[in-house]
Amino acid sequence: MPDSPPLRVAELFAGVGGFRVGLERADREAGREAFQVVWANQWEPSTKRQHAYEVYAARWPEGPHQNTDIAQVPAEAIPAIDVLVGGFPCQDYSVARTLNQAAGLAGKKGVLWWQIHRLLQEKQPRFGIFENVDRLLKSPATQRGRDFAVMLASLADLGYSAEWRMINAAEYGMPQKRRRVFIVVYRDDTPQAKRLRKDPAGWISKDGVIASAFPVCPLPLPGMLPGQPATFPLEGSLSDLTEAFNLRRRDVSPFANTGVLCGREVLTTKTVADHTGPRRTLGDLLLPEEQVPPQFFIAKTDLPDWRFAKGAKSLERTKRNGVTYTYDEGALPFPDPTDRPARTIITGEGGPTPSRFKHVVLTPGGRHRRLTPVELERINTFPDDHTAIPRVTDGKRAFFMGNALVTEIITRLGRSLARSVAGT
Ligand SMILES: C[S@@+](CC[C@H](N)C(=O)[O-])C[C@H]1O[C@@H](n2cnc3c(N)ncnc32)[C@H](O)[C@@H]1O
């Protein structure tokens, strides 16, 4: 049987191209072109220089890609697509808040989820793969789950079914403890959506695109048997749904780490990773000491500041209204253990200033040092020096990695989706 044509992909919020790196690796490993990125968009608000876009354009000079606010891009400017992908900015998902403030859908433009929504509506791709921080499932703090409920209901109204999973990359052998929510959406007329709707529980536990890529064991939800999912409808207009959540305080999200959406019906359950393969550690990817540039080594005189930053402490803080309170934080390991995966990389990982969150390792020669940009790329499973372009600092390269994702997750999801589409 001849290969089906590649799935045409548009990459939104592309950053330095984590989705594209992941999908291209899936193709290379499978030895066939299942995906073809036909359009990409990346724009950093409020900065003149567009560093991430510069990296993207340097890596894929052939284009087509755009450096414009996605909200300004008309759907007609984007070619026909089969798959829409993107990790949308995480500070920005308070979808229901804007719905509410604007008393309806009219004021939704500032929140970037609605750009994904608009392009699903206008381009009607068969599939979508989206990524966000795990907080997405429980936001906002006083009406937990409200924003995700609105997102799911808005997908159902567009004629999409969906599945989601909170994946910690380290639990599947990747070298970083990074927990992110992945959402895969299927247009309701696709064979995948039909199969999902026929057996939603089977889809999330073994048959689905996510479960095939990331096997799981089901766990019991409170008061339920292992694998017995909770089901509930998302009722009413998006504004009514928002109001229903706003009516009372909700400290626990109704959404567990795994779930599906079919129509306006949600089925959700708790799962744990089922992984027996190799596990990579921070130590596996470190450069030999002699290859580390001198600026990454920490002077002995600075070590007390690092120890303080990493140590347990109680800090007096003052709220905006002048009220003071004590903030306690526990100790973080110092130096970072190299026999385990790295902690989550954040955007502030770069630069020499002592910080609680930056990684510090002890070299075989007994010196403390920070991680180099190449090591940060390896932690996210990017190719070495992916972000090395002229006039981009090490601090910026660390920032890119704090924003990016573990590309191997996309490789595995891409491979699984391609297999499902090819019917194997
Ligand atoms: C969470 S990061 C995604 C990173 C990407 N997955 C990667 O591998 O590098 C979100 C990206 O969206 C971009 N962004 C923010 N607002 C945007 C807008 N209005 N239009 C287009 N891109 C935007 C940010 O600059 C950032 O690079």
PDB file of N, CA and C and ligand atoms in Angstrom, residues 13-19 41-45 52 68-71 87-90 112 131 382 400 403-405, ligand 1:
ATOM      1  N   PHE A  13       2.956  29.376  18.441  1.00  0.00           N
ATOM      2  CA  PHE A  13       3.758  29.643  19.645  1.00  0.00           C
ATOM      3  C   PHE A  13       5.044  28.812  19.563  1.00  0.00           C
ATOM      4  N   ALA A  14       5.700  28.903  18.417  1.00  0.00           N
ATOM      5  CA  ALA A  14       6.718  27.907  18.059  1.00  0.00           C
ATOM      6  C   ALA A  14       7.980  27.997  18.897  1.00  0.00           C
ATOM      7  N   GLY A  15       8.245  29.164  19.538  1.00  0.00           N
ATOM      8  CA  GLY A  15       9.486  29.277  20.307  1.00  0.00           C
ATOM      9  C   GLY A  15      10.655  28.920  19.417  1.00  0.00           C
ATOM     10  N   VAL A  16      11.516  28.016  19.907  1.00  0.00           N
ATOM     11  CA  VAL A  16      12.660  27.590  19.098  1.00  0.00           C
ATOM     12  C   VAL A  16      12.362  26.266  18.382  1.00  0.00           C
ATOM     13  N   GLY A  17      11.082  25.893  18.345  1.00  0.00           N
ATOM     14  CA  GLY A  17      10.685  24.797  17.461  1.00  0.00           C
ATOM     15  C   GLY A  17      10.649  23.413  18.094  1.00  0.00           C
ATOM     16  N   GLY A  18      10.302  23.328  19.371  1.00  0.00           N
ATOM     17  CA  GLY A  18      10.284  22.034  20.051  1.00  0.00           C
ATOM     18  C   GLY A  18       9.359  21.011  19.392  1.00  0.00           C
ATOM     19  N   PHE A  19       8.191  21.447  18.967  1.00  0.00           N
ATOM     20  CA  PHE A  19       7.273  20.508  18.313  1.00  0.00           C
ATOM     21  C   PHE A  19       7.889  20.002  17.006  1.00  0.00           C
ATOM     22  N   ASN A  41       4.490  30.021  13.466  1.00  0.00           N
ATOM     23  CA  ASN A  41       4.373  31.394  13.961  1.00  0.00           C
ATOM     24  C   ASN A  41       5.012  31.514  15.333  1.00  0.00           C
ATOM     25  N   GLN A  42       5.815  32.553  15.510  1.00  0.00           N
ATOM     26  CA  GLN A  42       6.439  32.829  16.813  1.00  0.00           C
ATOM     27  C   GLN A  42       6.624  34.320  16.943  1.00  0.00           C
ATOM     28  N   TRP A  43       6.144  34.878  18.031  1.00  0.00           N
ATOM     29  CA  TRP A  43       6.291  36.323  18.276  1.00  0.00           C
ATOM     30  C   TRP A  43       6.367  36.545  19.772  1.00  0.00           C
ATOM     31  N   GLU A  44       7.416  37.211  20.215  1.00  0.00           N
ATOM     32  CA  GLU A  44       7.581  37.483  21.645  1.00  0.00           C
ATOM     33  C   GLU A  44       7.025  38.878  21.927  1.00  0.00           C
ATOM     34  N   PRO A  45       5.951  38.970  22.715  1.00  0.00           N
ATOM     35  CA  PRO A  45       5.393  40.300  22.978  1.00  0.00           C
ATOM     36  C   PRO A  45       6.399  41.161  23.735  1.00  0.00           C
ATOM     37  N   ALA A  52      13.882  34.132  19.829  1.00  0.00           N
ATOM     38  CA  ALA A  52      13.416  32.762  19.583  1.00  0.00           C
ATOM     39  C   ALA A  52      13.098  32.592  18.102  1.00  0.00           C
ATOM     40  N   THR A  68       4.836  37.352  13.832  1.00  0.00           N
ATOM     41  CA  THR A  68       3.739  38.311  14.036  1.00  0.00           C
ATOM     42  C   THR A  68       2.905  37.849  15.219  1.00  0.00           C
ATOM     43  N   ASP A  69       2.295  38.778  15.920  1.00  0.00           N
ATOM     44  CA  ASP A  69       1.321  38.426  16.945  1.00  0.00           C
ATOM     45  C   ASP A  69       0.247  37.544  16.308  1.00  0.00           C
ATOM     46  N   ILE A  70       0.065  36.360  16.847  1.00  0.00           N
ATOM     47  CA  ILE A  70      -0.871  35.413  16.227  1.00  0.00           C
ATOM     48  C   ILE A  70      -2.279  36.000  16.134  1.00  0.00           C
ATOM     49  N   ALA A  71      -2.603  36.880  17.066  1.00  0.00           N
ATOM     50  CA  ALA A  71      -3.950  37.464  17.051  1.00  0.00           C
ATOM     51  C   ALA A  71      -4.165  38.331  15.810  1.00  0.00           C
ATOM     52  N   GLY A  87       2.512  24.926  22.093  1.00  0.00           N
ATOM     53  CA  GLY A  87       2.520  25.058  23.553  1.00  0.00           C
ATOM     54  C   GLY A  87       2.164  26.498  23.842  1.00  0.00           C
ATOM     55  N   PHE A  88       0.913  26.733  24.243  1.00  0.00           N
ATOM     56  CA  PHE A  88       0.514  28.142  24.369  1.00  0.00           C
ATOM     57  C   PHE A  88       1.028  28.722  25.678  1.00  0.00           C
ATOM     58  N   PRO A  89       1.300  30.041  25.690  1.00  0.00           N
ATOM     59  CA  PRO A  89       1.923  30.656  26.863  1.00  0.00           C
ATOM     60  C   PRO A  89       1.114  30.388  28.117  1.00  0.00           C
ATOM     61  N   CYS A  90       1.799  29.995  29.197  1.00  0.00           N
ATOM     62  CA  CYS A  90       1.057  29.445  30.337  1.00  0.00           C
ATOM     63  C   CYS A  90       0.465  30.507  31.239  1.00  0.00           C
ATOM     64  N   LEU A 112      -4.602  33.575  24.721  1.00  0.00           N
ATOM     65  CA  LEU A 112      -4.140  32.926  23.501  1.00  0.00           C
ATOM     66  C   LEU A 112      -4.787  31.568  23.221  1.00  0.00           C
ATOM     67  N   GLU A 131       0.187  21.767  24.389  1.00  0.00           N
ATOM     68  CA  GLU A 131       0.946  21.505  25.616  1.00  0.00           C
ATOM     69  C   GLU A 131       0.817  22.700  26.537  1.00  0.00           C
ATOM     70  N   PHE A 382      16.739  18.355  22.926  1.00  0.00           N
ATOM     71  CA  PHE A 382      17.003  19.079  21.666  1.00  0.00           C
ATOM     72  C   PHE A 382      18.374  18.634  21.153  1.00  0.00           C
ATOM     73  N   PHE A 400      15.249  30.088  26.529  1.00  0.00           N
ATOM     74  CA  PHE A 400      14.519  29.296  25.518  1.00  0.00           C
ATOM     75  C   PHE A 400      14.177  27.911  26.063  1.00  0.00           C
ATOM     76  N   ASN A 403      11.343  27.731  28.454  1.00  0.00           N
ATOM     77  CA  ASN A 403      10.048  27.875  27.778  1.00  0.00           C
ATOM     78  C   ASN A 403       9.672  26.656  26.949  1.00  0.00           C
ATOM     79  N   ALA A 404      10.664  25.874  26.569  1.00  0.00           N
ATOM     80  CA  ALA A 404      10.447  24.825  25.563  1.00  0.00           C
ATOM     81  C   ALA A 404       9.910  23.549  26.218  1.00  0.00           C
ATOM     82  N   LEU A 405       9.905  22.476  25.488  1.00  0.00           N
ATOM     83  CA  LEU A 405       9.396  21.211  26.027  1.00  0.00           C
ATOM     84  C   LEU A 405      10.411  20.100  25.776  1.00  0.00           C
TER      85      LEU A 405
HETATM   86  C1  LIG B   1       5.512  28.122  26.139  1.00  0.00           C
HETATM   87  S1  LIG B   1       6.389  28.883  24.862  1.00  0.00           S
HETATM   88  C2  LIG B   1       6.419  27.606  23.655  1.00  0.00           C
HETATM   89  C3  LIG B   1       7.817  27.170  23.332  1.00  0.00           C
HETATM   90  C4  LIG B   1       7.958  26.167  22.205  1.00  0.00           C
HETATM   91  N1  LIG B   1       7.113  25.013  22.337  1.00  0.00           N
HETATM   92  C5  LIG B   1       9.403  25.725  22.074  1.00  0.00           C
HETATM   93  O1  LIG B   1       9.675  24.541  21.905  1.00  0.00           O
HETATM   94  O2  LIG B   1      10.294  26.570  22.154  1.00  0.00           O
HETATM   95  C6  LIG B   1       5.196  30.014  24.185  1.00  0.00           C
HETATM   96  C7  LIG B   1       5.724  30.856  23.041  1.00  0.00           C
HETATM   97  O3  LIG B   1       4.645  31.692  22.563  1.00  0.00           O
HETATM   98  C8  LIG B   1       5.198  32.927  22.156  1.00  0.00           C
HETATM   99  N2  LIG B   1       4.105  33.930  22.135  1.00  0.00           N
HETATM  100  C9  LIG B   1       3.598  34.621  23.191  1.00  0.00           C
HETATM  101  N3  LIG B   1       2.599  35.441  22.781  1.00  0.00           N
HETATM  102  C10 LIG B   1       2.476  35.279  21.441  1.00  0.00           C
HETATM  103  C11 LIG B   1       1.628  35.847  20.457  1.00  0.00           C
HETATM  104  N4  LIG B   1       0.706  36.750  20.767  1.00  0.00           N
HETATM  105  N5  LIG B   1       1.761  35.448  19.162  1.00  0.00           N
HETATM  106  C12 LIG B   1       2.689  34.518  18.841  1.00  0.00           C
HETATM  107  N6  LIG B   1       3.531  33.940  19.725  1.00  0.00           N
HETATM  108  C13 LIG B   1       3.424  34.318  21.021  1.00  0.00           C
HETATM  109  C14 LIG B   1       6.281  33.199  23.199  1.00  0.00           C
HETATM  110  O4  LIG B   1       7.254  34.098  22.700  1.00  0.00           O
HETATM  111  C15 LIG B   1       6.854  31.801  23.427  1.00  0.00           C
HETATM  112  O5  LIG B   1       7.943  31.554  22.592  1.00  0.00           O
END
